[in-house]
PDB file of C-alpha atoms in Angstrom:
ATOM      1  CA  ALA A   1      12.930  30.682  22.707  1.00  0.00           C
ATOM      2  CA  GLN A   2      12.089  31.945  19.273  1.00  0.00           C
ATOM      3  CA  SER A   3      14.834  32.713  16.813  1.00  0.00           C
ATOM      4  CA  VAL A   4      15.356  33.164  13.100  1.00  0.00           C
ATOM      5  CA  THR A   5      18.537  32.480  11.158  1.00  0.00           C
ATOM      6  CA  GLN A   6      19.240  33.878   7.743  1.00  0.00           C
ATOM      7  CA  PRO A   7      22.543  32.254   6.796  1.00  0.00           C
ATOM      8  CA  ASP A   8      23.302  34.487   3.833  1.00  0.00           C
ATOM      9  CA  ILE A   9      24.276  38.047   4.706  1.00  0.00           C
ATOM     10  CA  HIS A  10      24.648  39.153   1.087  1.00  0.00           C
ATOM     11  CA  ILE A  11      23.604  37.571  -2.201  1.00  0.00           C
ATOM     12  CA  THR A  12      24.336  38.808  -5.708  1.00  0.00           C
ATOM     13  CA  VAL A  13      22.336  37.576  -8.675  1.00  0.00           C
ATOM     14  CA  SER A  14      22.055  38.582 -12.301  1.00  0.00           C
ATOM     15  CA  GLU A  15      18.846  40.142 -13.515  1.00  0.00           C
ATOM     16  CA  GLY A  16      16.588  37.416 -14.854  1.00  0.00           C
ATOM     17  CA  ALA A  17      18.184  34.694 -12.766  1.00  0.00           C
ATOM     18  CA  SER A  18      16.304  32.743 -10.139  1.00  0.00           C
ATOM     19  CA  LEU A  19      16.598  33.546  -6.450  1.00  0.00           C
ATOM     20  CA  GLU A  20      16.345  31.618  -3.220  1.00  0.00           C
ATOM     21  CA  LEU A  21      16.836  33.242   0.184  1.00  0.00           C
ATOM     22  CA  ARG A  22      17.194  30.902   3.119  1.00  0.00           C
ATOM     23  CA  CYS A  23      15.448  31.152   6.447  1.00  0.00           C
ATOM     24  CA  ASN A  24      15.527  28.756   9.379  1.00  0.00           C
ATOM     25  CA  TYR A  25      13.486  29.279  12.504  1.00  0.00           C
ATOM     26  CA  SER A  26      13.307  27.939  16.004  1.00  0.00           C
ATOM     27  CA  TYR A  27       9.912  27.939  17.690  1.00  0.00           C
ATOM     28  CA  GLY A  28       8.216  25.465  19.988  1.00  0.00           C
ATOM     29  CA  ALA A  29       4.747  25.640  18.498  1.00  0.00           C
ATOM     30  CA  THR A  30       3.311  26.005  15.019  1.00  0.00           C
ATOM     31  CA  PRO A  31       5.009  29.096  13.701  1.00  0.00           C
ATOM     32  CA  TYR A  32       3.541  32.118  12.013  1.00  0.00           C
ATOM     33  CA  LEU A  33       6.126  33.025   9.383  1.00  0.00           C
ATOM     34  CA  PHE A  34       6.677  36.155   7.371  1.00  0.00           C
ATOM     35  CA  TRP A  35       8.975  37.635   4.758  1.00  0.00           C
ATOM     36  CA  TYR A  36       9.446  41.387   4.626  1.00  0.00           C
ATOM     37  CA  VAL A  37      11.458  43.537   2.221  1.00  0.00           C
ATOM     38  CA  GLN A  38      13.140  46.809   3.144  1.00  0.00           C
ATOM     39  CA  SER A  39      14.480  49.272   0.609  1.00  0.00           C
ATOM     40  CA  PRO A  40      17.082  51.830   1.704  1.00  0.00           C
ATOM     41  CA  GLY A  41      15.603  54.387   4.066  1.00  0.00           C
ATOM     42  CA  GLN A  42      12.207  52.740   3.946  1.00  0.00           C
ATOM     43  CA  GLY A  43      10.064  50.763   6.337  1.00  0.00           C
ATOM     44  CA  LEU A  44       9.321  47.094   5.912  1.00  0.00           C
ATOM     45  CA  GLN A  45       6.867  45.827   3.330  1.00  0.00           C
ATOM     46  CA  LEU A  46       5.193  42.467   3.787  1.00  0.00           C
ATOM     47  CA  LEU A  47       5.904  40.087   0.916  1.00  0.00           C
ATOM     48  CA  LEU A  48       4.041  37.043   2.158  1.00  0.00           C
ATOM     49  CA  LYS A  49       2.988  35.127   5.239  1.00  0.00           C
ATOM     50  CA  TYR A  50       2.328  31.578   6.376  1.00  0.00           C
ATOM     51  CA  PHE A  51      -0.192  30.865   9.103  1.00  0.00           C
ATOM     52  CA  SER A  52      -1.493  27.408   8.237  1.00  0.00           C
ATOM     53  CA  GLY A  53      -2.701  25.293   5.348  1.00  0.00           C
ATOM     54  CA  ASP A  54      -0.899  25.027   2.031  1.00  0.00           C
ATOM     55  CA  THR A  55       2.825  25.048   2.699  1.00  0.00           C
ATOM     56  CA  LEU A  56       3.603  26.881  -0.546  1.00  0.00           C
ATOM     57  CA  VAL A  57       2.493  30.478  -0.238  1.00  0.00           C
ATOM     58  CA  GLN A  58       2.373  33.115  -2.903  1.00  0.00           C
ATOM     59  CA  GLY A  59       3.172  36.731  -2.234  1.00  0.00           C
ATOM     60  CA  ILE A  60       3.456  40.039  -3.964  1.00  0.00           C
ATOM     61  CA  LYS A  61       5.961  40.927  -6.675  1.00  0.00           C
ATOM     62  CA  GLY A  62       6.162  37.324  -7.880  1.00  0.00           C
ATOM     63  CA  PHE A  63       7.675  35.915  -4.692  1.00  0.00           C
ATOM     64  CA  GLU A  64       6.766  32.608  -3.115  1.00  0.00           C
ATOM     65  CA  ALA A  65       7.922  30.721  -0.039  1.00  0.00           C
ATOM     66  CA  GLU A  66       7.688  27.139   1.110  1.00  0.00           C
ATOM     67  CA  PHE A  67       7.223  26.072   4.721  1.00  0.00           C
ATOM     68  CA  LYS A  68       9.044  22.844   5.543  1.00  0.00           C
ATOM     69  CA  ARG A  69       8.353  21.782   9.094  1.00  0.00           C
ATOM     70  CA  SER A  70      10.847  18.907   9.011  1.00  0.00           C
ATOM     71  CA  GLN A  71      13.647  21.320   8.138  1.00  0.00           C
ATOM     72  CA  SER A  72      12.352  24.271  10.182  1.00  0.00           C
ATOM     73  CA  SER A  73      12.720  26.345   7.050  1.00  0.00           C
ATOM     74  CA  PHE A  74      10.757  28.980   5.176  1.00  0.00           C
ATOM     75  CA  ASN A  75      12.811  29.829   2.114  1.00  0.00           C
ATOM     76  CA  LEU A  76      11.852  32.648  -0.221  1.00  0.00           C
ATOM     77  CA  ARG A  77      12.032  32.155  -3.984  1.00  0.00           C
ATOM     78  CA  LYS A  78      11.530  34.078  -7.172  1.00  0.00           C
ATOM     79  CA  PRO A  79      11.945  32.548 -10.621  1.00  0.00           C
ATOM     80  CA  SER A  80      13.255  35.678 -12.347  1.00  0.00           C
ATOM     81  CA  VAL A  81      14.766  38.595 -10.466  1.00  0.00           C
ATOM     82  CA  HIS A  82      14.271  42.204 -11.564  1.00  0.00           C
ATOM     83  CA  TRP A  83      16.667  45.044 -10.848  1.00  0.00           C
ATOM     84  CA  SER A  84      14.015  46.618  -8.606  1.00  0.00           C
ATOM     85  CA  ASP A  85      14.207  43.601  -6.273  1.00  0.00           C
ATOM     86  CA  ALA A  86      17.531  44.841  -4.908  1.00  0.00           C
ATOM     87  CA  ALA A  87      16.846  45.417  -1.202  1.00  0.00           C
ATOM     88  CA  GLU A  88      17.207  43.875   2.246  1.00  0.00           C
ATOM     89  CA  TYR A  89      15.014  40.866   2.965  1.00  0.00           C
ATOM     90  CA  PHE A  90      13.959  39.817   6.444  1.00  0.00           C
ATOM     91  CA  CYS A  91      12.400  36.594   7.597  1.00  0.00           C
ATOM     92  CA  ALA A  92      10.371  36.728  10.804  1.00  0.00           C
ATOM     93  CA  VAL A  93       8.524  34.360  13.103  1.00  0.00           C
ATOM     94  CA  GLY A  94       5.498  35.445  15.102  1.00  0.00           C
ATOM     95  CA  ALA A  95       5.346  34.679  18.802  1.00  0.00           C
ATOM     96  CA  GLY A  96       2.551  34.535  21.297  1.00  0.00           C
ATOM     97  CA  GLN A  97      -0.618  32.525  21.611  1.00  0.00           C
ATOM     98  CA  THR A  98      -2.107  33.946  18.458  1.00  0.00           C
ATOM     99  CA  GLY A  99       1.177  33.807  16.638  1.00  0.00           C
ATOM    100  CA  ALA A 100       1.933  37.434  16.087  1.00  0.00           C
ATOM    101  CA  ASN A 101       1.978  39.304  19.355  1.00  0.00           C
ATOM    102  CA  ASN A 102       5.457  40.300  18.373  1.00  0.00           C
ATOM    103  CA  LEU A 103       7.804  39.311  15.605  1.00  0.00           C
ATOM    104  CA  PHE A 104      11.316  37.904  15.865  1.00  0.00           C
ATOM    105  CA  PHE A 105      13.388  38.874  12.850  1.00  0.00           C
ATOM    106  CA  GLY A 106      16.481  37.425  11.300  1.00  0.00           C
ATOM    107  CA  THR A 107      19.467  39.626  10.596  1.00  0.00           C
ATOM    108  CA  GLY A 108      18.474  40.001   6.961  1.00  0.00           C
ATOM    109  CA  THR A 109      19.893  39.157   3.557  1.00  0.00           C
ATOM    110  CA  ARG A 110      20.990  41.971   1.293  1.00  0.00           C
ATOM    111  CA  LEU A 111      20.225  41.283  -2.340  1.00  0.00           C
ATOM    112  CA  THR A 112      22.251  42.910  -5.098  1.00  0.00           C
ATOM    113  CA  VAL A 113      21.047  42.554  -8.687  1.00  0.00           C
ATOM    114  CA  ILE A 114      23.557  42.993 -11.485  1.00  0.00           C
ATOM    115  CA  PRO A 115      22.558  43.757 -15.086  1.00  0.00           C
TER     116      PRO A 115
ATOM    117  CA  ASP B   1      -5.834  53.669   3.723  1.00  0.00           C
ATOM    118  CA  THR B   2      -2.933  56.036   4.268  1.00  0.00           C
ATOM    119  CA  GLY B   3      -0.678  53.499   5.944  1.00  0.00           C
ATOM    120  CA  VAL B   4       1.305  53.823   9.140  1.00  0.00           C
ATOM    121  CA  SER B   5       2.962  57.207   9.571  1.00  0.00           C
ATOM    122  CA  GLN B   6       5.761  58.245  11.907  1.00  0.00           C
ATOM    123  CA  ASP B   7       7.044  61.616  12.939  1.00  0.00           C
ATOM    124  CA  PRO B   8       9.712  62.842  12.802  1.00  0.00           C
ATOM    125  CA  ARG B   9      11.536  60.845  10.158  1.00  0.00           C
ATOM    126  CA  HIS B  10      14.908  61.912  11.484  1.00  0.00           C
ATOM    127  CA  LYS B  11      16.022  63.198  14.869  1.00  0.00           C
ATOM    128  CA  ILE B  12      19.468  64.283  15.936  1.00  0.00           C
ATOM    129  CA  THR B  13      19.918  64.937  19.617  1.00  0.00           C
ATOM    130  CA  LYS B  14      22.694  65.352  22.115  1.00  0.00           C
ATOM    131  CA  ARG B  15      23.387  62.751  24.732  1.00  0.00           C
ATOM    132  CA  GLY B  16      21.317  63.325  27.840  1.00  0.00           C
ATOM    133  CA  GLN B  17      18.404  64.983  26.063  1.00  0.00           C
ATOM    134  CA  ASN B  18      14.878  63.572  25.952  1.00  0.00           C
ATOM    135  CA  VAL B  19      13.191  62.726  22.676  1.00  0.00           C
ATOM    136  CA  THR B  20       9.647  61.756  21.736  1.00  0.00           C
ATOM    137  CA  PHE B  21       8.464  59.997  18.612  1.00  0.00           C
ATOM    138  CA  ARG B  22       4.936  59.687  17.316  1.00  0.00           C
ATOM    139  CA  CYS B  23       3.249  56.886  15.409  1.00  0.00           C
ATOM    140  CA  ASP B  24      -0.144  57.015  13.716  1.00  0.00           C
ATOM    141  CA  PRO B  25      -1.370  53.530  12.861  1.00  0.00           C
ATOM    142  CA  ILE B  26      -3.772  52.501  10.133  1.00  0.00           C
ATOM    143  CA  SER B  27      -7.066  53.863  11.393  1.00  0.00           C
ATOM    144  CA  GLU B  28      -9.016  50.687  12.123  1.00  0.00           C
ATOM    145  CA  HIS B  29      -6.066  48.755  13.556  1.00  0.00           C
ATOM    146  CA  ASN B  30      -6.333  47.805  17.225  1.00  0.00           C
ATOM    147  CA  ARG B  31      -2.760  46.672  17.745  1.00  0.00           C
ATOM    148  CA  LEU B  32       0.283  48.893  17.641  1.00  0.00           C
ATOM    149  CA  TYR B  33       3.891  47.753  17.949  1.00  0.00           C
ATOM    150  CA  TRP B  34       7.249  49.433  18.447  1.00  0.00           C
ATOM    151  CA  TYR B  35      10.506  47.943  17.194  1.00  0.00           C
ATOM    152  CA  ARG B  36      14.109  49.117  17.155  1.00  0.00           C
ATOM    153  CA  GLN B  37      16.494  48.407  14.308  1.00  0.00           C
ATOM    154  CA  THR B  38      20.223  48.992  14.508  1.00  0.00           C
ATOM    155  CA  LEU B  39      22.580  48.988  11.553  1.00  0.00           C
ATOM    156  CA  GLY B  40      22.993  45.569  10.000  1.00  0.00           C
ATOM    157  CA  GLN B  41      20.370  43.960  12.201  1.00  0.00           C
ATOM    158  CA  GLY B  42      16.759  43.005  11.935  1.00  0.00           C
ATOM    159  CA  PRO B  43      14.129  44.863  13.909  1.00  0.00           C
ATOM    160  CA  GLU B  44      13.864  43.975  17.608  1.00  0.00           C
ATOM    161  CA  PHE B  45      10.551  44.049  19.409  1.00  0.00           C
ATOM    162  CA  LEU B  46      10.130  46.703  22.107  1.00  0.00           C
ATOM    163  CA  THR B  47       6.469  46.785  23.103  1.00  0.00           C
ATOM    164  CA  TYR B  48       2.909  46.503  21.847  1.00  0.00           C
ATOM    165  CA  PHE B  49      -0.543  47.864  22.610  1.00  0.00           C
ATOM    166  CA  GLN B  50      -3.998  46.446  22.235  1.00  0.00           C
ATOM    167  CA  ASN B  51      -6.080  49.599  21.967  1.00  0.00           C
ATOM    168  CA  GLU B  52      -4.809  51.758  24.850  1.00  0.00           C
ATOM    169  CA  ALA B  53      -3.469  48.885  26.957  1.00  0.00           C
ATOM    170  CA  GLN B  54       0.237  48.129  26.867  1.00  0.00           C
ATOM    171  CA  LEU B  55       0.285  44.332  26.937  1.00  0.00           C
ATOM    172  CA  GLU B  56       3.929  43.381  26.578  1.00  0.00           C
ATOM    173  CA  LYS B  57       7.311  45.028  27.020  1.00  0.00           C
ATOM    174  CA  SER B  58      10.645  43.636  25.938  1.00  0.00           C
ATOM    175  CA  ARG B  59      13.604  43.596  28.311  1.00  0.00           C
ATOM    176  CA  LEU B  60      15.182  45.945  25.767  1.00  0.00           C
ATOM    177  CA  LEU B  61      12.779  48.621  26.984  1.00  0.00           C
ATOM    178  CA  SER B  62      14.785  50.062  29.841  1.00  0.00           C
ATOM    179  CA  ASP B  63      13.415  52.444  32.458  1.00  0.00           C
ATOM    180  CA  ARG B  64      14.448  55.357  30.260  1.00  0.00           C
ATOM    181  CA  PHE B  65      11.908  54.294  27.635  1.00  0.00           C
ATOM    182  CA  SER B  66       8.191  54.850  27.948  1.00  0.00           C
ATOM    183  CA  ALA B  67       5.418  54.331  25.449  1.00  0.00           C
ATOM    184  CA  GLU B  68       1.823  55.429  25.535  1.00  0.00           C
ATOM    185  CA  ARG B  69      -1.274  55.087  23.437  1.00  0.00           C
ATOM    186  CA  PRO B  70      -3.711  57.236  25.417  1.00  0.00           C
ATOM    187  CA  LYS B  71      -6.830  57.006  23.302  1.00  0.00           C
ATOM    188  CA  GLY B  72      -6.118  53.814  21.459  1.00  0.00           C
ATOM    189  CA  SER B  73      -5.174  55.687  18.323  1.00  0.00           C
ATOM    190  CA  PHE B  74      -1.714  57.267  17.933  1.00  0.00           C
ATOM    191  CA  SER B  75       1.193  56.273  20.138  1.00  0.00           C
ATOM    192  CA  THR B  76       4.264  58.039  21.464  1.00  0.00           C
ATOM    193  CA  LEU B  77       7.627  56.586  22.408  1.00  0.00           C
ATOM    194  CA  GLU B  78       9.760  58.700  24.715  1.00  0.00           C
ATOM    195  CA  ILE B  79      13.408  58.145  25.502  1.00  0.00           C
ATOM    196  CA  GLN B  80      14.767  60.032  28.493  1.00  0.00           C
ATOM    197  CA  ARG B  81      18.433  60.877  29.026  1.00  0.00           C
ATOM    198  CA  THR B  82      19.434  59.545  25.636  1.00  0.00           C
ATOM    199  CA  GLU B  83      22.655  57.598  25.244  1.00  0.00           C
ATOM    200  CA  GLN B  84      24.738  56.970  22.139  1.00  0.00           C
ATOM    201  CA  GLY B  85      23.598  53.353  22.210  1.00  0.00           C
ATOM    202  CA  ASP B  86      20.048  54.552  21.599  1.00  0.00           C
ATOM    203  CA  SER B  87      20.989  55.569  18.061  1.00  0.00           C
ATOM    204  CA  ALA B  88      18.827  53.398  15.821  1.00  0.00           C
ATOM    205  CA  MET B  89      15.804  53.312  13.579  1.00  0.00           C
ATOM    206  CA  TYR B  90      12.588  53.154  15.585  1.00  0.00           C
ATOM    207  CA  LEU B  91       9.835  51.393  13.683  1.00  0.00           C
ATOM    208  CA  CYS B  92       6.138  51.390  14.398  1.00  0.00           C
ATOM    209  CA  ALA B  93       3.724  48.793  13.062  1.00  0.00           C
ATOM    210  CA  SER B  94       0.021  48.130  13.390  1.00  0.00           C
ATOM    211  CA  SER B  95      -2.273  45.196  12.830  1.00  0.00           C
ATOM    212  CA  LEU B  96      -6.002  44.755  12.693  1.00  0.00           C
ATOM    213  CA  LEU B  97      -6.227  41.768  14.991  1.00  0.00           C
ATOM    214  CA  ALA B  98      -4.043  39.590  17.121  1.00  0.00           C
ATOM    215  CA  GLY B  99      -2.321  37.160  14.820  1.00  0.00           C
ATOM    216  CA  SER B 100      -2.772  39.161  11.649  1.00  0.00           C
ATOM    217  CA  GLU B 101       0.030  40.673   9.663  1.00  0.00           C
ATOM    218  CA  GLN B 102       1.779  43.818  10.817  1.00  0.00           C
ATOM    219  CA  TYR B 103       2.140  46.861   8.602  1.00  0.00           C
ATOM    220  CA  PHE B 104       5.179  49.015   9.214  1.00  0.00           C
ATOM    221  CA  GLY B 105       5.734  52.731   9.045  1.00  0.00           C
ATOM    222  CA  PRO B 106       8.827  54.356   7.490  1.00  0.00           C
ATOM    223  CA  GLY B 107      10.558  54.675  10.842  1.00  0.00           C
ATOM    224  CA  THR B 108      12.225  57.437  12.825  1.00  0.00           C
ATOM    225  CA  ARG B 109      16.006  57.476  12.609  1.00  0.00           C
ATOM    226  CA  LEU B 110      17.544  58.685  15.874  1.00  0.00           C
ATOM    227  CA  THR B 111      21.127  59.842  16.054  1.00  0.00           C
ATOM    228  CA  VAL B 112      22.543  60.620  19.490  1.00  0.00           C
ATOM    229  CA  THR B 113      25.733  62.688  19.396  1.00  0.00           C
TER     230      THR B 113
END
């Protein structure tokens, strides 16, 4: 069965510092992987996705993620965090024959940015 | 592109009442999804449509829940005889094709008292 684990419930970083959010997935086939961001009271915004090809994917707002099949991981990174990045971040894996009939989400990582 | 819209944004109802939520997807998107998100959790898949056909339902979608997409455009999610455990954020998403990324609406927050 598909599942996503985000080991870090809450992370605090200083503005300007680098960021890495961890995501591990369990899926029997080649996964379709996503990172979404959710600000308070808002819906989810897609940051980036991995379907195939280059394992390092670039997203919006300066985020990137690397797919590592051997580690079943898809960690999200940003070299320099801005105060506006404070939000909840969700990793998700797409299921189904075409990879995204429905998404399985992790429990999220809440990011706090301190000045 | 106006994005995915949902109505209402907030709904407070008493236990036992029926509620209906509406989702308007991005206009050219064929697929429409419903998710439920409870506090401190990630969204959980409920069901999805390909045009007007409902192709998959999660076991989370009990008999009290019904979803429709009658003309392949907007969709409604109805919950009958609401229970306190139904309190959650109900999210709608749409995608252009199978396997493409899903775009989410702002959600409808349901509170059952």
